[in-house]
Amino acid sequence: MLIRRTAGIPFSEITPEALYTDRRTFVGIAAGAGLLAAAGIAGSTLGRGRGAMNAIGDLGGAPEDKLTPYDDVTTYNNFYEFGTSKADPSRHAGSLRTHPWTVRVDGEVARPADYALEDLVKPHKLVDRTYRMRCVEGWSMVIPWQGFPLADLLKRVEPTGKARFVEFTTLNDPRQMPGQRMNVLPWPYVEALRLDEALNPLTLMATGLYGKSLLGQNGAPLRVVIPWKYGFKGAKSIVRIRLTEKAPRTTWNVVAPSEYGFYGNVNPAVDHPRWSQATERRIGEWRRRATLPFNGYADEVASMYAGLDLRKNF
Amino acid sequence: MSQGAARGAPPEQQYSTSSPAPRNHSDPNGRDSAPVVSPGSGAPSPDPRPPLRQASRSPGTAARIAPPVAVVATLLPALYIIWLTATGHLGSDPIETLEHATGDWAIRFLILTLAVTPVRQLVGWGWLIGLRRTFGLAVFGYATAHLLIYIVLDMGLMGGEIVKDVLEHPWVTLGMVSWLLLLPLAITSTRGWQRRLGGRRWQRLHRLIYIVPFTASFHYFFAVKLDVRLPLFIATILASLLGVRLWRALARRRARGRLLGSA
């Protein structure tokens, strides 16, 4: 299959989910070293920002990040291709056919090509990354992903000197995606990153979560995860990755430019016009918690935005 | 209940376009004094006029059964929501589920409240008027639950954040306004208050209900992130219910103009 797994999974240490104690039965000694590194990344990425949380103050001591249960991650989704309610994607994603799956990589690259998903994924070493996911609506989750850094893929396809942006396009097929029979959004869904954002080590092309292949509702078979940005930036069920010279037009920005900017960086200081972004509700918790700048990943990503007015470039 | 008894029920408006001699000419309270209670409810009427229906006539079956059925019907959604809460079936975001459920039921009962009079006029079931207060109180009840869930559970009683949210976001402001409009109506919904205020003032106050469809629809419309099909559908129903009233009012005015012209 498409997923080449690295063995011995660090996130099982983070949360003792009975779910995957029966998985990952082989642990290669050689893989162990690599995994420790991966665990280090995942652990440190999550660990940051707790100090910042306390600095926010009046919310009291912010609780630890705990993994959001698998059931919530797979039944509470925004994926308008399958319907606009949170329960729609898990109800309707069964009609998605992820095999065979082709991803076109084109635009400003030295080697444009149509890749069978297997061929796209196979050369890359899969890593575990446990990331916070903050939705622009004001709720959040903690999700253990598996995938590979987008940077690895981009290096492989060799962007030209002109390439400045990376655009992701979601499958457009109303027969498989019943939500596309309604024009709530202009299909296909398009999202994009600046090239430096795409190359950031945190940016992940995910193929699985909780040690399982992605389900349709989570963006199977391939999606992008950008943990310091609002969830809508993470295009799902990707069929095309295009490198461009000019900034691509992204779906939510086209639909409501005053509410959703190109950047979509998590920022408690810049409110959505209709609601505050200062706090969020972690799925599974009752009390709101403070939202962190760049979703707690400021140390890794803030330097990319030095000198940029984040109020204007929201 | 027969058509004749229905016509005899105290109307929301004092005279109909088909009435050859508007009754309010002899009405000391003016034309706004219609009591809102059903003739079948056995309540003392604040209206000093003798009722038009035959006083000896016993209330029909529908008039007797409908009010308690309506009370139970307004409580069923609440019981269902409580049951979902108690059994842990509120989904991944229980607070959002509670907020949406109570808001949805508030606006559904608002539709029912505003539908009473047009439906009564359409099909002639006079006993329907006896359900209006029950439905109206249900609107207030679900709206209050909606507001409390927002304040206590969603915002966690963070006063500053709540004030900021209400002041900065017009759709939140209008949700708050909707509840504030409902509050005096709920308080004065008793017969005691009806008497204290007098029919005319009471009815004038209760016309505040006609503002709520606007504030509540706006609130609902902008609460939704993008897919506004359902809020638009709800707003269309509410607009139709208000439109019927406007149309009848204009027809009455025209009829009165003709009457005055021929005098």
Short mmCIF file of C-alpha atoms in Angstrom, two decimals, chain B:
data_model
loop_
_atom_site.label_atom_id
_atom_site.label_comp_id
_atom_site.label_asym_id
_atom_site.label_seq_id
_atom_site.Cartn_x
_atom_site.Cartn_y
_atom_site.Cartn_z
CA MET B 1 -65.37 23.63 16.81
CA SER B 2 -67.81 25.10 14.38
CA GLN B 3 -67.16 27.94 12.06
CA GLY B 4 -69.70 30.09 13.91
CA ALA B 5 -68.00 29.69 17.26
CA ALA B 6 -64.67 30.46 15.66
CA ARG B 7 -65.95 33.71 14.30
CA GLY B 8 -67.23 34.51 17.73
CA ALA B 9 -63.82 34.21 19.33
CA PRO B 10 -62.27 37.48 20.42
CA PRO B 11 -60.29 38.52 17.40
CA GLU B 12 -56.76 39.80 17.56
CA GLN B 13 -57.90 42.82 15.64
CA GLN B 14 -61.16 44.36 16.62
CA TYR B 15 -63.00 44.23 13.36
CA SER B 16 -62.66 42.48 10.09
CA THR B 17 -62.91 43.89 6.63
CA SER B 18 -66.16 42.07 6.09
CA SER B 19 -67.79 43.66 9.10
CA PRO B 20 -70.33 46.21 7.93
CA ALA B 21 -70.18 48.27 11.13
CA PRO B 22 -66.81 48.46 12.87
CA ARG B 23 -67.39 47.58 16.49
CA ASN B 24 -64.78 49.87 17.90
CA HIS B 25 -67.13 52.79 17.53
CA SER B 26 -68.75 51.72 20.73
CA ASP B 27 -65.67 50.36 22.37
CA PRO B 28 -64.37 52.60 25.17
CA ASN B 29 -61.01 50.89 25.13
CA GLY B 30 -60.51 51.51 21.47
CA ARG B 31 -59.71 48.89 18.94
CA ASP B 32 -56.59 47.56 20.62
CA SER B 33 -58.26 45.95 23.53
CA ALA B 34 -58.74 42.43 22.29
CA PRO B 35 -58.07 39.86 24.96
CA VAL B 36 -55.63 37.21 24.00
CA VAL B 37 -57.10 34.39 26.01
CA SER B 38 -59.21 31.76 24.43
CA PRO B 39 -62.92 31.91 24.94
CA GLY B 40 -62.71 28.29 25.92
CA SER B 41 -60.17 28.83 28.67
CA GLY B 42 -62.75 30.09 31.14
CA ALA B 43 -60.58 33.05 32.01
CA PRO B 44 -62.17 36.33 33.01
CA SER B 45 -61.95 38.64 30.06
CA PRO B 46 -60.49 42.11 30.56
CA ASP B 47 -62.74 43.22 27.75
CA PRO B 48 -65.84 44.88 29.23
CA ARG B 49 -67.95 44.09 26.22
CA PRO B 50 -70.22 41.10 26.30
CA PRO B 51 -68.66 38.33 24.31
CA LEU B 52 -70.18 37.84 20.89
CA ARG B 53 -70.37 34.11 21.19
CA GLN B 54 -73.19 32.50 23.02
CA ALA B 55 -72.03 32.49 26.63
CA SER B 56 -73.86 29.32 27.45
CA ARG B 57 -72.09 27.34 24.82
CA SER B 58 -69.56 24.93 26.25
CA PRO B 59 -66.07 25.10 24.78
CA GLY B 60 -65.38 22.67 21.98
CA THR B 61 -63.21 19.60 22.34
CA ALA B 62 -60.31 21.20 20.50
CA ALA B 63 -60.47 24.27 22.73
CA ARG B 64 -60.29 22.09 25.83
CA ILE B 65 -57.59 19.70 24.66
CA ALA B 66 -55.35 22.02 22.66
CA PRO B 67 -53.93 24.18 25.50
CA PRO B 68 -52.53 21.34 27.63
CA VAL B 69 -51.28 19.57 24.50
CA ALA B 70 -49.50 22.76 23.51
CA VAL B 71 -47.85 23.04 26.92
CA VAL B 72 -46.57 19.47 26.66
CA ALA B 73 -45.43 20.09 23.08
CA THR B 74 -43.36 23.09 24.11
CA LEU B 75 -41.68 21.06 26.84
CA LEU B 76 -40.82 18.03 24.69
CA PRO B 77 -37.79 19.58 22.95
CA ALA B 78 -36.43 20.65 26.33
CA LEU B 79 -36.86 17.13 27.67
CA TYR B 80 -35.14 15.73 24.60
CA ILE B 81 -32.21 18.14 25.00
CA ILE B 82 -31.93 17.27 28.69
CA TRP B 83 -32.00 13.59 27.83
CA LEU B 84 -29.24 14.05 25.23
CA THR B 85 -27.20 15.92 27.83
CA ALA B 86 -27.73 13.34 30.56
CA THR B 87 -26.80 10.44 28.28
CA GLY B 88 -23.79 12.16 26.76
CA HIS B 89 -25.19 12.37 23.25
CA LEU B 90 -24.39 15.99 22.53
CA GLY B 91 -21.56 15.15 20.15
CA SER B 92 -17.98 16.39 20.01
CA ASP B 93 -18.83 19.99 20.91
CA PRO B 94 -21.63 19.75 23.50
CA ILE B 95 -21.77 23.49 24.17
CA GLU B 96 -22.23 24.29 20.50
CA THR B 97 -24.89 21.59 20.26
CA LEU B 98 -26.78 23.03 23.23
CA GLU B 99 -26.48 26.56 21.89
CA HIS B 100 -27.75 25.57 18.48
CA ALA B 101 -30.56 23.38 19.78
CA THR B 102 -31.98 26.03 22.11
CA GLY B 103 -31.63 28.76 19.49
CA ASP B 104 -33.32 26.59 16.86
CA TRP B 105 -36.26 25.86 19.14
CA ALA B 106 -36.64 29.50 20.14
CA ILE B 107 -37.01 30.51 16.53
CA ARG B 108 -39.29 27.56 15.71
CA PHE B 109 -41.65 28.56 18.50
CA LEU B 110 -41.45 32.16 17.30
CA ILE B 111 -42.77 30.91 13.97
CA LEU B 112 -45.57 29.03 15.73
CA THR B 113 -46.44 32.09 17.85
CA LEU B 114 -46.69 34.33 14.82
CA ALA B 115 -48.55 31.67 12.84
CA VAL B 116 -51.44 31.47 15.31
CA THR B 117 -53.35 34.49 14.06
CA PRO B 118 -52.90 33.99 10.30
CA VAL B 119 -53.80 30.32 10.55
CA ARG B 120 -56.81 31.15 12.72
CA GLN B 121 -57.98 33.66 10.16
CA LEU B 122 -57.37 31.21 7.36
CA VAL B 123 -59.10 28.13 8.75
CA GLY B 124 -61.34 29.75 11.35
CA TRP B 125 -60.22 27.74 14.39
CA GLY B 126 -60.86 30.24 17.13
CA TRP B 127 -59.36 28.04 19.84
CA LEU B 128 -55.89 28.52 18.31
CA ILE B 129 -55.65 31.90 20.02
CA GLY B 130 -55.48 30.07 23.33
CA LEU B 131 -52.13 28.59 22.31
CA ARG B 132 -50.43 31.85 21.49
CA ARG B 133 -49.28 32.69 24.99
CA THR B 134 -47.94 29.16 25.50
CA PHE B 135 -45.91 29.36 22.30
CA GLY B 136 -44.74 32.86 23.16
CA LEU B 137 -43.52 31.74 26.57
CA ALA B 138 -41.75 28.84 24.89
CA VAL B 139 -39.88 31.33 22.69
CA PHE B 140 -38.80 33.16 25.82
CA GLY B 141 -37.89 29.94 27.63
CA TYR B 142 -35.68 28.56 24.84
CA ALA B 143 -34.17 32.00 24.19
CA THR B 144 -33.33 32.30 27.90
CA ALA B 145 -31.72 28.86 27.90
CA HIS B 146 -29.82 29.87 24.75
CA LEU B 147 -28.58 33.05 26.43
CA LEU B 148 -27.62 31.28 29.67
CA ILE B 149 -25.71 28.56 27.80
CA TYR B 150 -23.82 31.28 25.96
CA ILE B 151 -23.02 33.22 29.14
CA VAL B 152 -22.26 30.34 31.50
CA LEU B 153 -20.99 27.47 29.36
CA ASP B 154 -19.68 29.04 26.17
CA MET B 155 -18.13 32.20 27.62
CA GLY B 156 -17.50 30.70 31.06
CA LEU B 157 -18.89 33.80 32.79
CA MET B 158 -16.01 35.93 31.53
CA GLY B 159 -17.79 39.25 31.96
CA GLY B 160 -15.39 41.36 29.99
CA GLU B 161 -15.35 39.00 27.03
CA ILE B 162 -19.14 38.81 27.02
CA VAL B 163 -19.61 42.59 27.07
CA LYS B 164 -17.03 42.94 24.32
CA ASP B 165 -18.70 40.25 22.24
CA VAL B 166 -22.15 41.82 22.62
CA LEU B 167 -20.94 45.33 21.83
CA GLU B 168 -18.52 44.54 19.02
CA HIS B 169 -20.50 42.05 16.99
CA PRO B 170 -23.85 43.30 15.66
CA TRP B 171 -25.27 39.80 15.30
CA VAL B 172 -24.56 39.11 18.97
CA THR B 173 -26.01 42.50 19.88
CA LEU B 174 -29.20 41.65 18.02
CA GLY B 175 -29.42 38.28 19.74
CA MET B 176 -29.28 40.14 23.02
CA VAL B 177 -31.84 42.68 21.78
CA SER B 178 -34.16 39.84 20.78
CA TRP B 179 -34.07 38.47 24.30
CA LEU B 180 -34.56 41.92 25.83
CA LEU B 181 -37.63 42.42 23.63
CA LEU B 182 -39.05 39.11 24.77
CA LEU B 183 -38.45 39.79 28.45
CA PRO B 184 -41.24 42.37 29.09
CA LEU B 185 -43.62 40.29 27.01
CA ALA B 186 -42.95 37.23 29.14
CA ILE B 187 -43.29 39.21 32.38
CA THR B 188 -46.60 40.79 31.33
CA SER B 189 -48.00 37.61 29.87
CA THR B 190 -50.18 37.01 32.92
CA ARG B 191 -53.81 38.07 33.17
CA GLY B 192 -52.91 40.17 36.20
CA TRP B 193 -50.53 42.25 34.11
CA GLN B 194 -53.04 42.41 31.31
CA ARG B 195 -55.54 43.95 33.71
CA ARG B 196 -53.00 46.24 35.33
CA LEU B 197 -51.84 47.65 32.00
CA GLY B 198 -55.26 47.78 30.44
CA GLY B 199 -56.03 46.09 27.18
CA ARG B 200 -54.89 48.87 24.94
CA ARG B 201 -51.52 49.49 26.54
CA TRP B 202 -50.98 45.79 27.00
CA GLN B 203 -51.54 45.09 23.34
CA ARG B 204 -49.39 48.01 22.27
CA LEU B 205 -46.55 46.62 24.39
CA HIS B 206 -47.00 43.16 22.96
CA ARG B 207 -46.55 44.45 19.45
CA LEU B 208 -42.84 44.33 20.30
CA ILE B 209 -43.09 40.73 19.15
CA TYR B 210 -43.22 42.00 15.57
CA ILE B 211 -39.65 43.32 15.89
CA VAL B 212 -38.24 40.00 17.08
CA PRO B 213 -38.40 38.25 13.66
CA PHE B 214 -36.08 40.92 12.28
CA THR B 215 -33.57 40.87 15.14
CA ALA B 216 -33.65 37.09 15.50
CA SER B 217 -33.29 36.45 11.75
CA PHE B 218 -30.32 38.79 11.55
CA HIS B 219 -28.79 37.07 14.58
CA TYR B 220 -29.26 33.63 13.03
CA PHE B 221 -28.11 34.67 9.55
CA PHE B 222 -24.79 36.08 10.74
CA ALA B 223 -24.21 33.35 13.31
CA VAL B 224 -23.82 30.96 10.40
CA LYS B 225 -20.36 30.83 8.88
CA LEU B 226 -21.31 30.50 5.23
CA ASP B 227 -24.19 28.16 4.43
CA VAL B 228 -27.13 30.50 5.01
CA ARG B 229 -29.80 28.37 3.35
CA LEU B 230 -31.54 27.46 6.59
CA PRO B 231 -31.50 30.97 8.12
CA LEU B 232 -32.86 32.33 4.83
CA PHE B 233 -35.62 29.74 4.84
CA ILE B 234 -36.55 30.65 8.42
CA ALA B 235 -36.43 34.37 7.61
CA THR B 236 -38.70 33.79 4.63
CA ILE B 237 -41.30 32.07 6.79
CA LEU B 238 -41.15 34.85 9.38
CA ALA B 239 -41.37 37.51 6.68
CA SER B 240 -44.44 35.77 5.23
CA LEU B 241 -46.14 35.70 8.63
CA LEU B 242 -45.52 39.42 9.05
CA GLY B 243 -46.45 40.04 5.41
CA VAL B 244 -49.88 38.51 5.90
CA ARG B 245 -50.52 40.95 8.74
CA LEU B 246 -49.34 43.91 6.71
CA TRP B 247 -51.53 42.89 3.81
CA ARG B 248 -54.59 42.56 6.04
CA ALA B 249 -53.87 45.87 7.73
CA LEU B 250 -53.69 47.61 4.37
CA ALA B 251 -56.90 45.91 3.25
CA ARG B 252 -58.60 47.13 6.45
CA ARG B 253 -57.36 50.64 5.88
CA ARG B 254 -58.72 50.63 2.36
CA ALA B 255 -62.05 49.30 3.59
CA ARG B 256 -62.24 52.00 6.25
CA GLY B 257 -61.43 54.61 3.61
CA ARG B 258 -64.35 53.39 1.54
CA LEU B 259 -66.62 53.48 4.58
CA LEU B 260 -65.63 57.01 5.50
CA GLY B 261 -65.98 58.06 1.88
CA SER B 262 -69.56 56.80 1.72
CA ALA B 263 -70.57 58.43 5.02
#
